[in-house]
Amino acid sequence: MKLQMRTLLSVSLAAALAGCSLAPTYERPDAPIDTAYPTGPAYNTAQAGAPGGVSTADVGWRDFFSEDALLQQLIERSLANNRDLRVAALNVEAARAQYRIQRADLMPSVGIAGQGSAQRTPADLSPSGQATTSHSYQVGAATSAWELDLFGRIRSLSDQALESYLALDETRTATQLALIAEVANAYLTLRADQELLSLTRDTLKSQEDSFKLTQQSYDQGLSTSLDLSQAEVSLRTAQRNLSQYTRQAAQDRNALVLLVGQPMPPELTAALDGAVRLDDGMLPTTLPAGLPSDLLARRPDIRAAEHQLKGANANIGAARAAFFPTISLTGSAGTASASLGGLFEGGSGAWSFVPQITAPIFAGGSLLAGLDLAKVQKNIQVAQYEKSIQTGFREVADALAGRGTLDEQIQAQRLLVDANQRAYDASEQRFRQGIDDYLSVLDSQRSLYTAQQALVDTRLARLSNLVTLYKVLGGGWTERTAAAPAG
């Protein structure tokens, strides 16, 4: 009996594991992008290699931000405490557990079961004409409704769960890349706003002195009411900007605290207080962009979209398998007796084996609709995968255009600041010599302040663009730079 049961289970298990798959063969869609990034006046074609000859995606974030120890501390704390990243990691764990649950359906579920029953038969129903009471007891191992996966339905569902897990794992990596870039940009924005705040304080001091001087000239009859009003306009504008940049700096710190995921310790707070100027040389500028085809392998969001596409492809296999018969097995093996004491006596062995086959005949069109739905969902995933590739291509192209033009823009803006400084110095000298009125001094002062603000904003845009280029090329998934491949 035991040998027969083992033989039946072995044959069934072999049949289930050897089941075919009706999922279509996966073929990666062609990338709907050019084979090279755009060229032209906006793009810097010089692309020096990263240190060690590795690709940009393999440059560790500590090496990319190696010139700023404070920023490294902020990124390290955010990776350990940020709640969005923590949720992404927990989603990966949940998907891994779901995959294990789905894959477990490929194997039979075996348990130990015990059963006892008692039944009384009245005299008028008893063959002997007397009321009788019967007892039965049974103990053994049992499996319930184990489906033989002959057509790959369960295997396709398991493959879909696996692809969902892999997609969420890539999404967690993409969340990490985005978090590192967000922390860096929030830090750079804080430094820029604190630099603007310092510039505004100096400008406000100058405007206060100018207003006092104009007030004295007006009291002495040497200046007009228009001169006094213009001086007051410049003063109030500087006061307004001081409040604005004070508020922005405070909000920048709040954004950093949220990204870091914990309150700033005193030493970090003191270090942030001292970060009152942007460091133009804190980031490397020669990271290679590579080819657009590299994005398919190095961008985690694109890899996640492809895993979702593979999962939708596996769902088609499950929908196709639903058209075929379903074979399930229910069986048990153990001992049975009319009394508890006889359960383990010789000759009490008992077993049952109940195969069942169900073939769909009429389902009101639901099976065909399910297959159509699976195919449509795959087409949706194809479009989303292609859109993720196009988005990645556009992001890299935009960042390359920024890298190719922002340096020249900064150079021109610095020359503009220098020109406004010379104009301000000349107008102030002409005013002291009595050649011009004070309005020319105020106009030159306002123009200088505006040009200085624009220079800080442009320098911030340049650094933020380098952070974005690093992220969109897939950088930030590792802490240290990976070794270059041999050859």
PDB file of N, CA and C in Angstrom, residues 444-478:
ATOM      1  N   SER A 444      22.512 101.979 -10.688  1.00  0.00           N
ATOM      2  CA  SER A 444      23.682 101.101 -10.824  1.00  0.00           C
ATOM      3  C   SER A 444      23.743 100.097  -9.684  1.00  0.00           C
ATOM      4  N   GLN A 445      23.350 100.533  -8.506  1.00  0.00           N
ATOM      5  CA  GLN A 445      23.378  99.634  -7.347  1.00  0.00           C
ATOM      6  C   GLN A 445      22.354  98.515  -7.495  1.00  0.00           C
ATOM      7  N   ARG A 446      21.159  98.857  -7.958  1.00  0.00           N
ATOM      8  CA  ARG A 446      20.128  97.841  -8.180  1.00  0.00           C
ATOM      9  C   ARG A 446      20.556  96.858  -9.262  1.00  0.00           C
ATOM     10  N   SER A 447      21.137  97.355 -10.339  1.00  0.00           N
ATOM     11  CA  SER A 447      21.582  96.477 -11.421  1.00  0.00           C
ATOM     12  C   SER A 447      22.678  95.531 -10.948  1.00  0.00           C
ATOM     13  N   LEU A 448      23.579  96.027 -10.112  1.00  0.00           N
ATOM     14  CA  LEU A 448      24.645  95.181  -9.576  1.00  0.00           C
ATOM     15  C   LEU A 448      24.075  94.080  -8.689  1.00  0.00           C
ATOM     16  N   TYR A 449      23.150  94.436  -7.836  1.00  0.00           N
ATOM     17  CA  TYR A 449      22.548  93.458  -6.927  1.00  0.00           C
ATOM     18  C   TYR A 449      21.797  92.380  -7.716  1.00  0.00           C
ATOM     19  N   THR A 450      21.054  92.790  -8.746  1.00  0.00           N
ATOM     20  CA  THR A 450      20.317  91.829  -9.577  1.00  0.00           C
ATOM     21  C   THR A 450      21.274  90.880 -10.292  1.00  0.00           C
ATOM     22  N   ALA A 451      22.371  91.411 -10.817  1.00  0.00           N
ATOM     23  CA  ALA A 451      23.352  90.574 -11.513  1.00  0.00           C
ATOM     24  C   ALA A 451      24.020  89.600 -10.543  1.00  0.00           C
ATOM     25  N   GLN A 452      24.297  90.031  -9.322  1.00  0.00           N
ATOM     26  CA  GLN A 452      24.905  89.146  -8.319  1.00  0.00           C
ATOM     27  C   GLN A 452      23.941  88.021  -7.940  1.00  0.00           C
ATOM     28  N   GLN A 453      22.664  88.336  -7.792  1.00  0.00           N
ATOM     29  CA  GLN A 453      21.674  87.297  -7.502  1.00  0.00           C
ATOM     30  C   GLN A 453      21.599  86.281  -8.639  1.00  0.00           C
ATOM     31  N   ALA A 454      21.586  86.764  -9.868  1.00  0.00           N
ATOM     32  CA  ALA A 454      21.509  85.868 -11.023  1.00  0.00           C
ATOM     33  C   ALA A 454      22.737  84.979 -11.105  1.00  0.00           C
ATOM     34  N   LEU A 455      23.889  85.496 -10.725  1.00  0.00           N
ATOM     35  CA  LEU A 455      25.108  84.681 -10.754  1.00  0.00           C
ATOM     36  C   LEU A 455      25.010  83.524  -9.765  1.00  0.00           C
ATOM     37  N   VAL A 456      24.516  83.793  -8.560  1.00  0.00           N
ATOM     38  CA  VAL A 456      24.352  82.717  -7.572  1.00  0.00           C
ATOM     39  C   VAL A 456      23.356  81.680  -8.084  1.00  0.00           C
ATOM     40  N   ASP A 457      22.241  82.131  -8.647  1.00  0.00           N
ATOM     41  CA  ASP A 457      21.235  81.195  -9.172  1.00  0.00           C
ATOM     42  C   ASP A 457      21.808  80.343 -10.308  1.00  0.00           C
ATOM     43  N   THR A 458      22.615  80.926 -11.175  1.00  0.00           N
ATOM     44  CA  THR A 458      23.194  80.170 -12.288  1.00  0.00           C
ATOM     45  C   THR A 458      24.223  79.167 -11.797  1.00  0.00           C
ATOM     46  N   ARG A 459      25.009  79.536 -10.808  1.00  0.00           N
ATOM     47  CA  ARG A 459      25.973  78.589 -10.242  1.00  0.00           C
ATOM     48  C   ARG A 459      25.253  77.421  -9.586  1.00  0.00           C
ATOM     49  N   LEU A 460      24.137  77.711  -8.913  1.00  0.00           N
ATOM     50  CA  LEU A 460      23.326  76.633  -8.332  1.00  0.00           C
ATOM     51  C   LEU A 460      22.773  75.729  -9.425  1.00  0.00           C
ATOM     52  N   ALA A 461      22.282  76.310 -10.516  1.00  0.00           N
ATOM     53  CA  ALA A 461      21.738  75.509 -11.613  1.00  0.00           C
ATOM     54  C   ALA A 461      22.808  74.592 -12.194  1.00  0.00           C
ATOM     55  N   ARG A 462      24.032  75.067 -12.289  1.00  0.00           N
ATOM     56  CA  ARG A 462      25.116  74.249 -12.833  1.00  0.00           C
ATOM     57  C   ARG A 462      25.388  73.040 -11.939  1.00  0.00           C
ATOM     58  N   LEU A 463      25.512  73.256 -10.642  1.00  0.00           N
ATOM     59  CA  LEU A 463      25.784  72.143  -9.724  1.00  0.00           C
ATOM     60  C   LEU A 463      24.608  71.171  -9.675  1.00  0.00           C
ATOM     61  N   SER A 464      23.393  71.704  -9.639  1.00  0.00           N
ATOM     62  CA  SER A 464      22.215  70.828  -9.625  1.00  0.00           C
ATOM     63  C   SER A 464      22.135  70.007 -10.902  1.00  0.00           C
ATOM     64  N   ASN A 465      22.524  70.591 -12.020  1.00  0.00           N
ATOM     65  CA  ASN A 465      22.509  69.857 -13.284  1.00  0.00           C
ATOM     66  C   ASN A 465      23.516  68.711 -13.269  1.00  0.00           C
ATOM     67  N   LEU A 466      24.678  68.915 -12.641  1.00  0.00           N
ATOM     68  CA  LEU A 466      25.663  67.833 -12.544  1.00  0.00           C
ATOM     69  C   LEU A 466      25.136  66.699 -11.667  1.00  0.00           C
ATOM     70  N   VAL A 467      24.433  67.043 -10.596  1.00  0.00           N
ATOM     71  CA  VAL A 467      23.810  66.013  -9.755  1.00  0.00           C
ATOM     72  C   VAL A 467      22.766  65.241 -10.559  1.00  0.00           C
ATOM     73  N   THR A 468      21.970  65.960 -11.328  1.00  0.00           N
ATOM     74  CA  THR A 468      20.945  65.316 -12.151  1.00  0.00           C
ATOM     75  C   THR A 468      21.569  64.404 -13.198  1.00  0.00           C
ATOM     76  N   LEU A 469      22.650  64.854 -13.834  1.00  0.00           N
ATOM     77  CA  LEU A 469      23.331  64.024 -14.837  1.00  0.00           C
ATOM     78  C   LEU A 469      23.840  62.738 -14.206  1.00  0.00           C
ATOM     79  N   TYR A 470      24.399  62.837 -13.017  1.00  0.00           N
ATOM     80  CA  TYR A 470      24.882  61.650 -12.302  1.00  0.00           C
ATOM     81  C   TYR A 470      23.731  60.679 -12.024  1.00  0.00           C
ATOM     82  N   LYS A 471      22.588  61.216 -11.617  1.00  0.00           N
ATOM     83  CA  LYS A 471      21.445  60.352 -11.293  1.00  0.00           C
ATOM     84  C   LYS A 471      20.850  59.710 -12.531  1.00  0.00           C
ATOM     85  N   VAL A 472      20.631  60.495 -13.600  1.00  0.00           N
ATOM     86  CA  VAL A 472      19.938  59.945 -14.768  1.00  0.00           C
ATOM     87  C   VAL A 472      20.800  58.963 -15.547  1.00  0.00           C
ATOM     88  N   LEU A 473      22.115  58.978 -15.312  1.00  0.00           N
ATOM     89  CA  LEU A 473      22.991  57.970 -15.922  1.00  0.00           C
ATOM     90  C   LEU A 473      23.097  56.714 -15.058  1.00  0.00           C
ATOM     91  N   GLY A 474      22.363  56.671 -13.950  1.00  0.00           N
ATOM     92  CA  GLY A 474      22.326  55.472 -13.111  1.00  0.00           C
ATOM     93  C   GLY A 474      23.291  55.487 -11.966  1.00  0.00           C
ATOM     94  N   GLY A 475      23.888  56.625 -11.647  1.00  0.00           N
ATOM     95  CA  GLY A 475      24.847  56.685 -10.557  1.00  0.00           C
ATOM     96  C   GLY A 475      24.172  56.819  -9.202  1.00  0.00           C
ATOM     97  N   GLY A 476      24.792  56.217  -8.176  1.00  0.00           N
ATOM     98  CA  GLY A 476      24.283  56.336  -6.817  1.00  0.00           C
ATOM     99  C   GLY A 476      23.828  55.035  -6.202  1.00  0.00           C
ATOM    100  N   TRP A 477      23.891  53.938  -6.964  1.00  0.00           N
ATOM    101  CA  TRP A 477      23.415  52.662  -6.405  1.00  0.00           C
ATOM    102  C   TRP A 477      24.466  52.014  -5.503  1.00  0.00           C
ATOM    103  N   THR A 478      25.716  52.465  -5.591  1.00  0.00           N
ATOM    104  CA  THR A 478      26.763  51.899  -4.761  1.00  0.00           C
ATOM    105  C   THR A 478      27.479  53.013  -4.007  1.00  0.00           C
TER     106      THR A 478
END
